[in-house]
Amino acid sequence: RQCHGLVDPHTPFVPPLESLPRSDTPSPKEAMPLSQEDEGVKVLQAAERLFALAATGPLAEFEAGTAPLKGTKLGEIGDARRRTLLHAAASKGQDDIADYLVQKHDLKVDAEDEAGETPLALAASGGHASTARLLLDAGARPHPSRPGTAGPLHCAAAAGSVATVELLLAAGADLGVDVGSGPPLFWAAGGGHAETVQALLRAGADPNARSANGMTALFLAAAAAHGRRVAGGAAAEAEAAAAASLACVRALLRAGADVAASSNGYTPLHVAAECGDEGLVAALCEAGAPLDARDGAGNTPAELAASWQRGAAVRLLLRLQRPEESEAALEEAAAALERDVAARDAERQAARKAAGGGPAAAAAAA
């Protein structure tokens, strides 16, 4: 997935040496004209510094940094990813430098890097709404530059920038464009950005849009917090991520998301059970999630929770399935389920190992 918004200032491309101005200043060491090789090194160093200044500013230093490249069109200079100086400035929200490059040097606002990302997409990735506005005012297109490449709206959604999302929508960005990993709503939900999810839903995003594998935004919202926990971090951060994930799920459910949507039997409740998120399990069940749905391997949500050793989620799911039973009975049932699932999983693993792995082994273990 793109939308990383990072700029690599190294190994810039500059026009051929013969098109660059020659220096008449003798070498400090040898007091003789610079060789073509020396001049090339000097130009490359100046270009590298200019890329760094485009991302950090200030404008005065950036302008001064163009002096060694006098006579070279700034729009012809690119880095190893074929990004321009405007990409570098936009990715870091350097409005004054971006405006200078567009207005004074006519850099192309829709220039694409090797991945098809434009300066507007990088500004959106960083949540730089003011930079995005500047580029749109200069004529930047708010749509994906090529099929399969994340557009500015996808990038803004992934960044959780409501201001940038609303700006792009006002400019005509398409809510429904699927670039291979879902429309913008998927990107916001997968990042746990509840306010952005709500903004997209208000604008008319389909809460039941499906990806090629049958997933909906509800699946991604349910898994959002788990991804952050796996990445590590403090308990407070994990708690905040869980709350954000839950807020996304509730926003989608209020908008009419199908709580029983499945991909080969796998439902959002399976996601919550696998992650062991009790809050999500409770919210999905309250909305009518099927407790007896079975995924492609035949697991119910409770069995999947047991397989992943999510004890609290197992007990909550059983409690919801058997509200009339006592706590002692539920505890006994949970322990029995965990033993049965552990034994079954061990048998499946042994079958896979005996079959040597691969599709045949998976079929034998099913």
mmCIF file of C-alpha atoms in Angstrom, residues 151-321:
data_model
loop_
_atom_site.group_PDB
_atom_site.id
_atom_site.type_symbol
_atom_site.label_atom_id
_atom_site.label_comp_id
_atom_site.label_asym_id
_atom_site.label_seq_id
_atom_site.Cartn_x
_atom_site.Cartn_y
_atom_site.Cartn_z
ATOM 1 C CA GLY A 151 -5.552 8.534 -4.732
ATOM 2 C CA PRO A 152 -5.374 11.628 -2.550
ATOM 3 C CA LEU A 153 -8.679 10.749 -0.850
ATOM 4 C CA HIS A 154 -7.435 7.267 0.070
ATOM 5 C CA CYS A 155 -4.279 8.828 1.502
ATOM 6 C CA ALA A 156 -6.170 11.450 3.497
ATOM 7 C CA ALA A 157 -8.508 8.758 4.841
ATOM 8 C CA ALA A 158 -5.553 6.605 5.901
ATOM 9 C CA ALA A 159 -4.032 9.610 7.663
ATOM 10 C CA GLY A 160 -7.289 10.339 9.481
ATOM 11 C CA SER A 161 -7.325 13.947 8.293
ATOM 12 C CA VAL A 162 -10.964 15.045 8.279
ATOM 13 C CA ALA A 163 -10.067 18.516 6.996
ATOM 14 C CA THR A 164 -8.179 17.097 4.022
ATOM 15 C CA VAL A 165 -10.912 14.544 3.315
ATOM 16 C CA GLU A 166 -13.585 17.240 3.263
ATOM 17 C CA LEU A 167 -11.430 19.459 1.069
ATOM 18 C CA LEU A 168 -10.911 16.671 -1.467
ATOM 19 C CA LEU A 169 -14.587 15.733 -1.463
ATOM 20 C CA ALA A 170 -15.490 19.352 -2.178
ATOM 21 C CA ALA A 171 -13.046 19.232 -5.094
ATOM 22 C CA GLY A 172 -14.851 16.232 -6.582
ATOM 23 C CA ALA A 173 -12.875 13.239 -5.311
ATOM 24 C CA ASP A 174 -14.747 9.961 -5.866
ATOM 25 C CA LEU A 175 -15.884 8.176 -2.696
ATOM 26 C CA GLY A 176 -16.225 4.809 -4.372
ATOM 27 C CA VAL A 177 -12.913 4.321 -6.156
ATOM 28 C CA ASP A 178 -11.413 0.941 -5.223
ATOM 29 C CA VAL A 179 -7.692 0.850 -5.933
ATOM 30 C CA GLY A 180 -7.378 -2.854 -5.121
ATOM 31 C CA SER A 181 -7.596 -2.571 -1.356
ATOM 32 C CA GLY A 182 -10.978 -0.950 -1.051
ATOM 33 C CA PRO A 183 -12.460 2.528 -1.325
ATOM 34 C CA PRO A 184 -11.371 5.378 0.986
ATOM 35 C CA LEU A 185 -13.778 4.214 3.717
ATOM 36 C CA PHE A 186 -11.727 1.026 4.087
ATOM 37 C CA TRP A 187 -8.559 3.046 4.608
ATOM 38 C CA ALA A 188 -10.120 5.180 7.327
ATOM 39 C CA ALA A 189 -11.704 2.190 9.076
ATOM 40 C CA GLY A 190 -8.503 0.166 8.918
ATOM 41 C CA GLY A 191 -6.641 3.006 10.599
ATOM 42 C CA GLY A 192 -9.205 3.339 13.372
ATOM 43 C CA HIS A 193 -10.060 6.911 12.379
ATOM 44 C CA ALA A 194 -13.630 7.247 13.628
ATOM 45 C CA GLU A 195 -14.144 10.925 12.764
ATOM 46 C CA THR A 196 -12.895 10.327 9.240
ATOM 47 C CA VAL A 197 -15.163 7.294 8.895
ATOM 48 C CA GLN A 198 -18.089 9.460 9.957
ATOM 49 C CA ALA A 199 -17.127 12.213 7.490
ATOM 50 C CA LEU A 200 -17.006 9.721 4.625
ATOM 51 C CA LEU A 201 -20.317 8.168 5.641
ATOM 52 C CA ARG A 202 -21.945 11.603 5.822
ATOM 53 C CA ALA A 203 -20.710 12.255 2.302
ATOM 54 C CA GLY A 204 -22.402 9.087 1.068
ATOM 55 C CA ALA A 205 -19.810 6.327 1.355
ATOM 56 C CA ASP A 206 -21.354 2.844 1.144
ATOM 57 C CA PRO A 207 -20.928 1.075 4.515
ATOM 58 C CA ASN A 208 -21.466 -2.287 2.793
ATOM 59 C CA ALA A 209 -19.036 -1.901 -0.100
ATOM 60 C CA ARG A 210 -17.008 -5.091 -0.542
ATOM 61 C CA SER A 211 -13.465 -5.756 -1.603
ATOM 62 C CA ALA A 212 -12.555 -8.496 -4.074
ATOM 63 C CA ASN A 213 -12.287 -11.018 -1.219
ATOM 64 C CA GLY A 214 -15.657 -10.086 0.258
ATOM 65 C CA MET A 215 -14.449 -7.932 3.125
ATOM 66 C CA THR A 216 -16.263 -4.777 4.212
ATOM 67 C CA ALA A 217 -15.136 -1.750 6.187
ATOM 68 C CA LEU A 218 -16.602 -3.376 9.303
ATOM 69 C CA PHE A 219 -13.986 -6.163 9.126
ATOM 70 C CA LEU A 220 -11.181 -3.621 8.945
ATOM 71 C CA ALA A 221 -12.583 -1.484 11.746
ATOM 72 C CA ALA A 222 -12.815 -4.557 13.982
ATOM 73 C CA ALA A 223 -9.188 -5.460 13.266
ATOM 74 C CA ALA A 224 -7.758 -1.930 13.518
ATOM 75 C CA ALA A 225 -6.871 -1.968 17.204
ATOM 76 C CA HIS A 226 -5.348 -5.447 17.015
ATOM 77 C CA GLY A 227 -2.901 -4.263 14.362
ATOM 78 C CA ARG A 228 -1.715 -1.482 16.645
ATOM 79 C CA ARG A 229 -1.363 -3.814 19.634
ATOM 80 C CA VAL A 230 0.725 -6.231 17.603
ATOM 81 C CA ALA A 231 2.981 -3.345 16.583
ATOM 82 C CA GLY A 232 3.690 -2.749 20.264
ATOM 83 C CA GLY A 233 3.274 0.251 22.482
ATOM 84 C CA ALA A 234 2.163 1.257 25.933
ATOM 85 C CA ALA A 235 -1.023 0.000 27.544
ATOM 86 C CA ALA A 236 -2.556 3.463 27.296
ATOM 87 C CA GLU A 237 -1.935 3.484 23.543
ATOM 88 C CA ALA A 238 -3.492 0.048 23.174
ATOM 89 C CA GLU A 239 -6.531 1.190 25.136
ATOM 90 C CA ALA A 240 -6.885 4.269 22.941
ATOM 91 C CA ALA A 241 -6.585 2.131 19.813
ATOM 92 C CA ALA A 242 -9.306 -0.209 21.085
ATOM 93 C CA ALA A 243 -11.601 2.736 21.796
ATOM 94 C CA ALA A 244 -10.995 4.143 18.302
ATOM 95 C CA SER A 245 -11.696 0.776 16.716
ATOM 96 C CA LEU A 246 -14.935 0.458 18.671
ATOM 97 C CA ALA A 247 -15.993 3.976 17.643
ATOM 98 C CA CYS A 248 -15.442 3.062 13.980
ATOM 99 C CA VAL A 249 -17.480 -0.124 14.356
ATOM 100 C CA ARG A 250 -20.348 1.724 15.998
ATOM 101 C CA ALA A 251 -20.321 4.451 13.328
ATOM 102 C CA LEU A 252 -20.507 1.826 10.590
ATOM 103 C CA LEU A 253 -23.287 -0.068 12.345
ATOM 104 C CA ARG A 254 -25.304 3.133 12.765
ATOM 105 C CA ALA A 255 -24.892 3.754 9.042
ATOM 106 C CA GLY A 256 -26.341 0.340 8.230
ATOM 107 C CA ALA A 257 -23.283 -1.881 7.901
ATOM 108 C CA ASP A 258 -24.251 -5.559 7.666
ATOM 109 C CA VAL A 259 -23.107 -7.124 10.918
ATOM 110 C CA ALA A 260 -23.524 -10.605 9.412
ATOM 111 C CA ALA A 261 -21.444 -9.928 6.292
ATOM 112 C CA SER A 262 -19.100 -12.822 5.660
ATOM 113 C CA SER A 263 -16.096 -13.718 3.577
ATOM 114 C CA ASN A 264 -16.106 -17.500 3.190
ATOM 115 C CA GLY A 265 -18.023 -17.683 6.463
ATOM 116 C CA TYR A 266 -15.631 -15.365 8.284
ATOM 117 C CA THR A 267 -17.564 -12.497 9.884
ATOM 118 C CA PRO A 268 -16.663 -9.303 11.760
ATOM 119 C CA LEU A 269 -17.467 -11.190 14.969
ATOM 120 C CA HIS A 270 -14.813 -13.745 14.047
ATOM 121 C CA VAL A 271 -12.368 -10.840 13.727
ATOM 122 C CA ALA A 272 -13.271 -9.479 17.157
ATOM 123 C CA ALA A 273 -13.103 -12.954 18.703
ATOM 124 C CA GLU A 274 -9.722 -13.677 17.152
ATOM 125 C CA CYS A 275 -8.415 -10.353 18.460
ATOM 126 C CA GLY A 276 -9.904 -11.033 21.890
ATOM 127 C CA ASP A 277 -11.565 -7.628 22.033
ATOM 128 C CA GLU A 278 -14.471 -7.950 24.456
ATOM 129 C CA GLY A 279 -15.832 -4.483 23.708
ATOM 130 C CA LEU A 280 -16.075 -5.250 20.006
ATOM 131 C CA VAL A 281 -17.568 -8.674 20.673
ATOM 132 C CA ALA A 282 -20.272 -7.120 22.845
ATOM 133 C CA ALA A 283 -21.041 -4.326 20.349
ATOM 134 C CA LEU A 284 -21.295 -6.703 17.396
ATOM 135 C CA CYS A 285 -23.457 -9.176 19.297
ATOM 136 C CA GLU A 286 -25.720 -6.366 20.474
ATOM 137 C CA ALA A 287 -26.178 -5.464 16.797
ATOM 138 C CA GLY A 288 -27.202 -9.035 15.991
ATOM 139 C CA ALA A 289 -23.982 -10.707 14.877
ATOM 140 C CA PRO A 290 -24.543 -14.463 14.380
ATOM 141 C CA LEU A 291 -22.894 -16.417 17.179
ATOM 142 C CA ASP A 292 -23.079 -19.695 15.275
ATOM 143 C CA ALA A 293 -21.496 -18.559 11.993
ATOM 144 C CA ARG A 294 -18.639 -20.812 10.873
ATOM 145 C CA ASP A 295 -15.581 -19.673 8.979
ATOM 146 C CA GLY A 296 -13.863 -21.593 6.194
ATOM 147 C CA ALA A 297 -12.190 -23.884 8.729
ATOM 148 C CA GLY A 298 -15.484 -24.582 10.498
ATOM 149 C CA ASN A 299 -14.851 -22.386 13.536
ATOM 150 C CA THR A 300 -17.551 -20.473 15.351
ATOM 151 C CA PRO A 301 -16.418 -17.159 16.871
ATOM 152 C CA ALA A 302 -16.126 -18.846 20.284
ATOM 153 C CA GLU A 303 -14.005 -21.662 18.857
ATOM 154 C CA LEU A 304 -11.772 -19.196 17.054
ATOM 155 C CA ALA A 305 -11.317 -17.224 20.274
ATOM 156 C CA ALA A 306 -10.357 -20.452 22.033
ATOM 157 C CA SER A 307 -7.917 -21.326 19.260
ATOM 158 C CA TRP A 308 -6.185 -17.986 19.784
ATOM 159 C CA GLN A 309 -6.326 -18.422 23.581
ATOM 160 C CA ARG A 310 -8.575 -15.410 24.098
ATOM 161 C CA GLY A 311 -10.085 -16.683 27.314
ATOM 162 C CA ALA A 312 -12.128 -13.610 28.228
ATOM 163 C CA ALA A 313 -13.671 -13.475 24.750
ATOM 164 C CA VAL A 314 -14.504 -17.194 24.923
ATOM 165 C CA ARG A 315 -16.370 -16.705 28.175
ATOM 166 C CA LEU A 316 -18.229 -13.644 26.933
ATOM 167 C CA LEU A 317 -19.365 -15.431 23.771
ATOM 168 C CA LEU A 318 -20.544 -18.458 25.728
ATOM 169 C CA ARG A 319 -22.364 -16.187 28.171
ATOM 170 C CA LEU A 320 -24.181 -14.559 25.256
ATOM 171 C CA GLN A 321 -25.051 -17.961 23.820
#
